[in-house]
Amino acid sequence: MKLKIILPVITDVFNEAVKREMESYAFEETKIDVVHLDKGTASIEGFYDEVLAGPDILDKTRQAEVEGYDGVIIDCFGDPAVKAAREFVDIPVLGGFESAIHLAMILGQRFSIITVLPNVLPLIQDLITLTGTGHKYASTRFINMPVLDLHDTNTMKKALLQEMVQAIEKDGAHVLVLGCTGMMGLAGELHQELEKKGYDAPVIDPAAAAMKIMESLVSLKLRHSRLTYMRPREKERKI
Amino acid sequence: MKLKIILPVITDVFNEAVKREMESYAFEETKIDVVHLDKGTASIEGFYDEVLAGPDILDKTRQAEVEGYDGVIIDCFGDPAVKAAREFVDIPVLGGFESAIHLAMILGQRFSIITVLPNVLPLIQDLITLTGTGHKYASTRFINMPVLDLHDTNTMKKALLQEMVQAIEKDGAHVLVLGCTGMMGLAGELHQELEKKGYDAPVIDPAAAAMKIMESLVSLKLRHSRLTYMRPREKERKI
Amino acid sequence: MKLKIILPVITDVFNEAVKREMESYAFEETKIDVVHLDKGTASIEGFYDEVLAGPDILDKTRQAEVEGYDGVIIDCFGDPAVKAAREFVDIPVLGGFESAIHLAMILGQRFSIITVLPNVLPLIQDLITLTGTGHKYASTRFINMPVLDLHDTNTMKKALLQEMVQAIEKDGAHVLVLGCTGMMGLAGELHQELEKKGYDAPVIDPAAAAMKIMESLVSLKLRHSRLTYMRPREKERKI
Amino acid sequence: MKLKIILPVITDVFNEAVKREMESYAFEETKIDVVHLDKGTASIEGFYDEVLAGPDILDKTRQAEVEGYDGVIIDCFGDPAVKAAREFVDIPVLGGFESAIHLAMILGQRFSIITVLPNVLPLIQDLITLTGTGHKYASTRFINMPVLDLHDTNTMKKALLQEMVQAIEKDGAHVLVLGCTGMMGLAGELHQELEKKGYDAPVIDPAAAAMKIMESLVSLKLRHSRLTYMRPREKERKI
Amino acid sequence: MKLKIILPVITDVFNEAVKREMESYAFEETKIDVVHLDKGTASIEGFYDEVLAGPDILDKTRQAEVEGYDGVIIDCFGDPAVKAAREFVDIPVLGGFESAIHLAMILGQRFSIITVLPNVLPLIQDLITLTGTGHKYASTRFINMPVLDLHDTNTMKKALLQEMVQAIEKDGAHVLVLGCTGMMGLAGELHQELEKKGYDAPVIDPAAAAMKIMESLVSLKLRHSRLTYMRPREKERKI
Amino acid sequence: MKLKIILPVITDVFNEAVKREMESYAFEETKIDVVHLDKGTASIEGFYDEVLAGPDILDKTRQAEVEGYDGVIIDCFGDPAVKAAREFVDIPVLGGFESAIHLAMILGQRFSIITVLPNVLPLIQDLITLTGTGHKYASTRFINMPVLDLHDTNTMKKALLQEMVQAIEKDGAHVLVLGCTGMMGLAGELHQELEKKGYDAPVIDPAAAAMKIMESLVSLKLRHSRLTYMRPREKERKI
């Protein structure tokens, strides 16, 4: 299968790393291409950024369908424009949140999310409410690092581990979800660090989760319901 | 007070009617201006249309703040870009849904929404979930008329009345909410028709509701919490 | 419009202050009269007090309708006898809780209530459950001052500010609701104090909220649904 | 043990029948006395009637405690003034709703209530919301007979059976709850009639349920929590 | 009436004590017999133990029905195999959880459970979710003593009291539920100790609760709905 | 990877078909073995059957871990003994329900389940409650065929299609879930039949869903949290 990853930011500096990362999660037969946005923002850290990125995400999604991709992953924890994109195309579309959170539901009694900044908490709270996962929700914590600072892997990793331990000890979390797709390639290592501290709790990477759920959907020929996501009617549009 | 109404569609044909309508709901001291979008779609009938209208709604909202308006109403039942706009400005921002639904909560045990097309049902369902109003939700019904056909007032009124009666008799609705801000100026008349049939149930017009809640907020100097809607951080943006 | 405020306590010492306060919130064209109870209790601080005040609240509400008032506000946070009164009259009836809480729903992600005594917590919890607002509920805190001591404005203000800061810092509140209509005229000042401490969170006064929602309802000719609040059947009654 | 039944209506015509009925449910060692109200209404069929009955229910409850009764049953499905009474006395107080509904929770997946008139539906809906039993709630149906007509046992029984069958076949009910304490002595017979029709579904009589739960509480020396139901503070009261 | 208590563990050391304890809760006319399992585990402390105990619980329940018992209590807080047993027999079957939790619902605003080990928390959380009692749930705390160590009554009592005080002070509990049927005969004493500390909060013993609810059901000739718990169809079974 | 499928029934007649079916869903590198039970029942159609199958499911799961399998699928829609098995082993364990339902959550607004018999409805309702998926739940319908009759593929397919159309038209379903793992190999065909009727709604096969989610978990080295599913303590066990 052939999947398109849309990085919903206006820079190509992450493209290569994301491609490598996504390939590391994929089954061998899966082919992956990555594209970034022409219009939008440098990073997504709230409702405002999501709205600005929206139209070009739709454009890139439609392009992926035209090019014959089997599915589209919008590589962002906040699932920006995911539902709109599903109205627009006939191939499955996934973001990071839904994918990660439904795996979290399966793996334990209570989950915490560790994200970047307090700005995204209301957005995450809305996604929890919409997915109906509040009954297993322990907390959202943040490491107070903007997305564009996440290249400082050591600081990020240390901060994540610290907040994860707090989530377990203070909030009663049993499952940890990385709350930003920029926190790439750390889930396994963080799980090991937690285990060393006596906490054998899974750590879910939202990009990895999206990749596997997407492979599952494509492989089973499943796609969003067209009774929910109806095709937009023809009408005048200016963008 | 001075309020700006943003009509989130790329046509000015409704501007005059909406201004008149809104003035009819407002207190005498309220001044109202209406603006439409430069970019977006001819009408909003799903997630896809909302995403396309988003960036220009934010632009027009910011402009209203700069021009010294006391509040902004995004004149659409689906509350498009309302939360993003709140991050961006310091004046209150309201759409039709939240305003109408919270009045509905107060007026009776169970409410139904009568909207335009099946396409918008998932969007409305999400808003019900997000506002936590599902415990009083009876149903959403639709009259199967696109927004741009609503100028045919007689057909619309007849269809609305018919669905309202069904909502009461089959779904157990006690309060009716008009599910599109294009259904202007009919609430009072529809209430009277229902009363004639023995159903003394309030009919809520979402534009009217937004106008009154906005006047209430401005008058009480209330505004969205900046702990929820944090100001977007400075970063590169291309639109 | 002409509104009647029912102070559900057996003393007239608050009448003047409440009238002035309510007029400060009202639009110019709104006329306000205040009445207190002949039977009931000196203050309402629990289920027991509410029950004792009930019959005379109904009586005073009915009288207001007969006198031609356009709406009745029962000036108490606990909404005593509000639903019963709606069965009894054809003009809108509001208390403080519903009015304040639905504005709080609109203004932010999570709200806290600051009330007088621990005695009223179960009553407030019931109202949160009944209005379905628990998904945004952070906490109820109390200042441990009986209603009849609230005339000591300085002590009250200091205690309120302290509990509000705790609500924000410990309970994650983004919106604050004053949990007693006796906490008059402080919302604006408290908001400013919070802002000075870096917390730009709205403070909602329940009496002010009731006044604006009531003006909205009357202005839109909206009233409770008679499908929910049916007129009491004729039968023998001894009071 | 010695229990006081408060019939919250201003007539003594039911006292004898209720005493006999209650004794038929009680264990042998339980002694039962019945008292009716001096002030209130002839029957309780809505919020309004409940409010009018409230003060005298409190008075009669307090009197029962003074007289040395071990518990008080307020013999009405709507649990009028039950929470207020718990603040006022140190002996357990129960109404019909809570008692019946918690037995219903134990006996099957989904329950329906069959009550007297549409007027009481909002009151019942509130009790379902407050007890958190909505997840097992199928429907409330009514036989359209005022409480004071229930002496026509045959008509009532026939109507109840008909609505119960509808509740099972149309609403998916597995457990039936009689929604008025005036529907005395019929539960067993109705269960048998349902069984004949192939529906082996329990029928719960709220007065019987209250009697057994009360005996359980008294026998286990259990009583409402004084952390929830705090004693009313001393203050001026005029009744 | 004649009740069978099934102790779902493979030892008879508790049989005598449980019989005495249960008799102390029962009305005089109730006859009680106790039986333990032949297959299963020495104590139930998680999902795993429950599954192992399941088949023999069903066997012993069926045997009780054949022997003419009027009801069966599975004497364990986790309600193991209770729903399966209801499919299998026509007499009422109760465990400790459902019985205790529905009394807790009636007695106050918020309850905490004090149990033995962290292992059982997910099991208890599932039962709370299934019974829909989460809206009144404050916390589950544990004393970190395995079931088989509970014979050390003094240590257990001290630890229970300590956790109960924490539940009240830190978690806001108003009602306390003993989270293991092995915590026999302590509820009254613990209530007195709490009262001495100023906390007049009921303490519910799950075995006692099951006994009284069972007596109530048998006395009212109530039993689980056969529309929920259908009789298992004939088919091959090997055990 | 190497997966063990446990067919929780005491017959080997399905083993071959299930192996072929599961291999058709799996990625090429996945190796699959199927085992059935020695003790239990011929099919699982209720709580009772689940309890009888429990101990041997645990035994077979443990054996799979000892033999070096990477994951275990308990091939039944009701997820029998899944949580108990997770306590017992360190490899991921999945049943059909959780796997199917979380994919359904992602694919549309409302789902219906089409199952075999009315007997399993309460069991399914419990699973919906436990997974917190009730907010998207439309209905459970059944085809009234026992599991052991499902070899009559044509009758089953026709009945499934009919109930699916009803679920869409009457219950508002947008996503369909096959409610028995015995309904093998039909999802694709049923989806096509629905599409022909104008309903482009996904059909989810629970066995297929379990296979893909399991491959995802194993591939990402994810496993249930040991903070939720703690290892059973050593103690005496007799089976």
mmCIF file of N, CA and C in Angstrom, chain D residues 129-191:
data_model
loop_
_atom_site.group_PDB
_atom_site.id
_atom_site.type_symbol
_atom_site.label_atom_id
_atom_site.label_comp_id
_atom_site.label_asym_id
_atom_site.label_seq_id
_atom_site.Cartn_x
_atom_site.Cartn_y
_atom_site.Cartn_z
ATOM 1 N N THR D 129 -32.016 11.659 36.363
ATOM 2 C CA THR D 129 -30.730 12.339 36.204
ATOM 3 C C THR D 129 -29.985 12.408 37.534
ATOM 4 N N LEU D 130 -30.686 12.774 38.589
ATOM 5 C CA LEU D 130 -30.033 12.927 39.896
ATOM 6 C C LEU D 130 -29.515 11.606 40.456
ATOM 7 N N THR D 131 -30.251 10.528 40.228
ATOM 8 C CA THR D 131 -29.788 9.234 40.734
ATOM 9 C C THR D 131 -28.793 8.581 39.778
ATOM 10 N N GLY D 132 -28.588 9.184 38.616
ATOM 11 C CA GLY D 132 -27.593 8.639 37.677
ATOM 12 C C GLY D 132 -27.997 7.305 37.100
ATOM 13 N N THR D 133 -29.293 7.100 36.943
ATOM 14 C CA THR D 133 -29.776 5.806 36.469
ATOM 15 C C THR D 133 -30.184 5.839 34.994
ATOM 16 N N GLY D 134 -29.827 6.912 34.329
ATOM 17 C CA GLY D 134 -30.212 7.089 32.937
ATOM 18 C C GLY D 134 -29.667 6.033 31.994
ATOM 19 N N HIS D 135 -28.520 5.438 32.336
ATOM 20 C CA HIS D 135 -27.933 4.431 31.434
ATOM 21 C C HIS D 135 -28.766 3.150 31.350
ATOM 22 N N LYS D 136 -29.697 2.979 32.265
ATOM 23 C CA LYS D 136 -30.553 1.795 32.207
ATOM 24 C C LYS D 136 -32.022 2.180 31.996
ATOM 25 N N TYR D 137 -32.246 3.398 31.618
ATOM 26 C CA TYR D 137 -33.602 3.936 31.521
ATOM 27 C C TYR D 137 -34.169 3.702 30.118
ATOM 28 N N ALA D 138 -35.287 3.004 30.035
ATOM 29 C CA ALA D 138 -35.924 2.774 28.740
ATOM 30 C C ALA D 138 -36.964 3.861 28.428
ATOM 31 N N SER D 139 -37.867 4.120 29.348
ATOM 32 C CA SER D 139 -38.938 5.089 29.073
ATOM 33 C C SER D 139 -39.770 5.342 30.312
ATOM 34 N N THR D 140 -40.507 6.443 30.281
ATOM 35 C CA THR D 140 -41.603 6.617 31.233
ATOM 36 C C THR D 140 -42.889 6.665 30.413
ATOM 37 N N ARG D 141 -43.841 5.891 30.773
ATOM 38 C CA ARG D 141 -45.163 5.898 30.137
ATOM 39 C C ARG D 141 -46.207 6.303 31.172
ATOM 40 N N PHE D 142 -47.359 6.756 30.735
ATOM 41 C CA PHE D 142 -48.384 7.152 31.708
ATOM 42 C C PHE D 142 -49.741 6.597 31.280
ATOM 43 N N ILE D 143 -50.581 6.385 32.287
ATOM 44 C CA ILE D 143 -51.894 5.794 32.016
ATOM 45 C C ILE D 143 -52.977 6.864 31.897
ATOM 46 N N ASN D 144 -52.551 8.119 32.030
ATOM 47 C CA ASN D 144 -53.479 9.247 31.905
ATOM 48 C C ASN D 144 -54.647 9.209 32.896
ATOM 49 N N MET D 145 -54.356 8.825 34.104
ATOM 50 C CA MET D 145 -55.353 8.863 35.191
ATOM 51 C C MET D 145 -54.789 9.717 36.316
ATOM 52 N N PRO D 146 -55.536 10.732 36.762
ATOM 53 C CA PRO D 146 -55.063 11.498 37.924
ATOM 54 C C PRO D 146 -54.990 10.600 39.150
ATOM 55 N N VAL D 147 -54.147 10.970 40.090
ATOM 56 C CA VAL D 147 -53.966 10.171 41.301
ATOM 57 C C VAL D 147 -55.300 9.896 41.987
ATOM 58 N N LEU D 148 -56.165 10.913 42.027
ATOM 59 C CA LEU D 148 -57.409 10.749 42.782
ATOM 60 C C LEU D 148 -58.416 9.827 42.097
ATOM 61 N N ASP D 149 -58.126 9.416 40.876
ATOM 62 C CA ASP D 149 -58.988 8.435 40.198
ATOM 63 C C ASP D 149 -58.491 7.007 40.350
ATOM 64 N N LEU D 150 -57.347 6.816 41.009
ATOM 65 C CA LEU D 150 -56.741 5.484 41.043
ATOM 66 C C LEU D 150 -57.534 4.489 41.870
ATOM 67 N N HIS D 151 -58.551 4.966 42.611
ATOM 68 C CA HIS D 151 -59.396 4.016 43.354
ATOM 69 C C HIS D 151 -60.152 3.093 42.392
ATOM 70 N N ASP D 152 -60.236 3.501 41.127
ATOM 71 C CA ASP D 152 -60.853 2.615 40.121
ATOM 72 C C ASP D 152 -59.808 1.577 39.709
ATOM 73 N N THR D 153 -59.662 0.574 40.560
ATOM 74 C CA THR D 153 -58.570 -0.376 40.439
ATOM 75 C C THR D 153 -58.574 -1.115 39.109
ATOM 76 N N ASN D 154 -59.747 -1.495 38.653
ATOM 77 C CA ASN D 154 -59.792 -2.285 37.418
ATOM 78 C C ASN D 154 -59.289 -1.503 36.210
ATOM 79 N N THR D 155 -59.779 -0.294 36.064
ATOM 80 C CA THR D 155 -59.310 0.546 34.958
ATOM 81 C C THR D 155 -57.805 0.756 35.053
ATOM 82 N N MET D 156 -57.361 1.078 36.254
ATOM 83 C CA MET D 156 -55.928 1.311 36.454
ATOM 84 C C MET D 156 -55.120 0.078 36.082
ATOM 85 N N LYS D 157 -55.529 -1.081 36.554
ATOM 86 C CA LYS D 157 -54.770 -2.312 36.318
ATOM 87 C C LYS D 157 -54.669 -2.622 34.833
ATOM 88 N N LYS D 158 -55.790 -2.473 34.165
ATOM 89 C CA LYS D 158 -55.819 -2.725 32.718
ATOM 90 C C LYS D 158 -54.887 -1.758 31.989
ATOM 91 N N ALA D 159 -54.969 -0.493 32.381
ATOM 92 C CA ALA D 159 -54.131 0.515 31.719
ATOM 93 C C ALA D 159 -52.660 0.269 32.008
ATOM 94 N N LEU D 160 -52.359 -0.108 33.240
ATOM 95 C CA LEU D 160 -50.965 -0.389 33.597
ATOM 96 C C LEU D 160 -50.422 -1.556 32.783
ATOM 97 N N LEU D 161 -51.206 -2.608 32.701
ATOM 98 C CA LEU D 161 -50.747 -3.783 31.963
ATOM 99 C C LEU D 161 -50.473 -3.428 30.507
ATOM 100 N N GLN D 162 -51.389 -2.653 29.938
ATOM 101 C CA GLN D 162 -51.225 -2.255 28.536
ATOM 102 C C GLN D 162 -49.938 -1.451 28.331
ATOM 103 N N GLU D 163 -49.697 -0.497 29.200
ATOM 104 C CA GLU D 163 -48.480 0.319 29.047
ATOM 105 C C GLU D 163 -47.215 -0.488 29.337
ATOM 106 N N MET D 164 -47.315 -1.441 30.241
ATOM 107 C CA MET D 164 -46.152 -2.291 30.530
ATOM 108 C C MET D 164 -45.780 -3.128 29.317
ATOM 109 N N VAL D 165 -46.780 -3.662 28.665
ATOM 110 C CA VAL D 165 -46.510 -4.458 27.458
ATOM 111 C C VAL D 165 -45.868 -3.568 26.384
ATOM 112 N N GLN D 166 -46.386 -2.359 26.227
ATOM 113 C CA GLN D 166 -45.779 -1.412 25.291
ATOM 114 C C GLN D 166 -44.329 -1.099 25.683
ATOM 115 N N ALA D 167 -44.119 -0.901 26.970
ATOM 116 C CA ALA D 167 -42.761 -0.583 27.444
ATOM 117 C C ALA D 167 -41.793 -1.704 27.086
ATOM 118 N N ILE D 168 -42.258 -2.940 27.226
ATOM 119 C CA ILE D 168 -41.400 -4.088 26.899
ATOM 120 C C ILE D 168 -41.199 -4.191 25.389
ATOM 121 N N GLU D 169 -42.299 -4.116 24.651
ATOM 122 C CA GLU D 169 -42.220 -4.394 23.215
ATOM 123 C C GLU D 169 -41.639 -3.227 22.415
ATOM 124 N N LYS D 170 -41.977 -2.007 22.796
ATOM 125 C CA LYS D 170 -41.522 -0.855 22.006
ATOM 126 C C LYS D 170 -40.277 -0.181 22.579
ATOM 127 N N ASP D 171 -40.162 -0.165 23.914
ATOM 128 C CA ASP D 171 -39.070 0.596 24.515
ATOM 129 C C ASP D 171 -37.941 -0.304 25.014
ATOM 130 N N GLY D 172 -38.166 -1.614 24.949
ATOM 131 C CA GLY D 172 -37.104 -2.523 25.377
ATOM 132 C C GLY D 172 -36.942 -2.642 26.877
ATOM 133 N N ALA D 173 -37.998 -2.393 27.641
ATOM 134 C CA ALA D 173 -37.901 -2.510 29.094
ATOM 135 C C ALA D 173 -37.788 -3.973 29.522
ATOM 136 N N HIS D 174 -36.975 -4.213 30.546
ATOM 137 C CA HIS D 174 -36.845 -5.549 31.142
ATOM 138 C C HIS D 174 -37.381 -5.555 32.575
ATOM 139 N N VAL D 175 -37.489 -4.388 33.169
ATOM 140 C CA VAL D 175 -37.976 -4.239 34.542
ATOM 141 C C VAL D 175 -39.013 -3.124 34.520
ATOM 142 N N LEU D 176 -40.101 -3.297 35.265
ATOM 143 C CA LEU D 176 -41.159 -2.291 35.295
ATOM 144 C C LEU D 176 -41.266 -1.690 36.688
ATOM 145 N N VAL D 177 -41.379 -0.373 36.745
ATOM 146 C CA VAL D 177 -41.518 0.312 38.023
ATOM 147 C C VAL D 177 -42.843 1.069 38.021
ATOM 148 N N LEU D 178 -43.642 0.834 39.046
ATOM 149 C CA LEU D 178 -44.898 1.582 39.181
ATOM 150 C C LEU D 178 -44.561 3.008 39.608
ATOM 151 N N GLY D 179 -45.031 3.982 38.833
ATOM 152 C CA GLY D 179 -44.589 5.358 39.018
ATOM 153 C C GLY D 179 -45.495 6.210 39.874
ATOM 154 N N CYS D 180 -46.178 5.595 40.824
ATOM 155 C CA CYS D 180 -47.023 6.344 41.759
ATOM 156 C C CYS D 180 -47.311 5.430 42.937
ATOM 157 N N THR D 181 -47.158 5.933 44.145
ATOM 158 C CA THR D 181 -47.428 5.084 45.314
ATOM 159 C C THR D 181 -48.929 4.831 45.494
ATOM 160 N N GLY D 182 -49.743 5.507 44.703
ATOM 161 C CA GLY D 182 -51.173 5.210 44.719
ATOM 162 C C GLY D 182 -51.538 3.922 43.996
ATOM 163 N N MET D 183 -50.584 3.368 43.258
ATOM 164 C CA MET D 183 -50.843 2.105 42.530
ATOM 165 C C MET D 183 -50.553 0.923 43.452
ATOM 166 N N MET D 184 -51.302 0.881 44.575
ATOM 167 C CA MET D 184 -51.001 -0.069 45.648
ATOM 168 C C MET D 184 -51.460 -1.488 45.348
ATOM 169 N N GLY D 185 -50.640 -2.426 45.791
ATOM 170 C CA GLY D 185 -51.061 -3.814 45.869
ATOM 171 C C GLY D 185 -51.224 -4.527 44.537
ATOM 172 N N LEU D 186 -50.652 -3.985 43.490
ATOM 173 C CA LEU D 186 -50.874 -4.581 42.183
ATOM 174 C C LEU D 186 -49.647 -5.245 41.586
ATOM 175 N N ALA D 187 -48.494 -5.010 42.164
ATOM 176 C CA ALA D 187 -47.251 -5.455 41.530
ATOM 177 C C ALA D 187 -47.251 -6.952 41.242
ATOM 178 N N GLY D 188 -47.638 -7.749 42.242
ATOM 179 C CA GLY D 188 -47.602 -9.195 42.071
ATOM 180 C C GLY D 188 -48.509 -9.652 40.939
ATOM 181 N N GLU D 189 -49.722 -9.133 40.956
ATOM 182 C CA GLU D 189 -50.700 -9.508 39.937
ATOM 183 C C GLU D 189 -50.233 -9.103 38.535
ATOM 184 N N LEU D 190 -49.679 -7.906 38.430
ATOM 185 C CA LEU D 190 -49.206 -7.438 37.127
ATOM 186 C C LEU D 190 -48.049 -8.303 36.626
ATOM 187 N N HIS D 191 -47.195 -8.711 37.552
ATOM 188 C CA HIS D 191 -46.096 -9.597 37.161
ATOM 189 C C HIS D 191 -46.635 -10.900 36.580
#
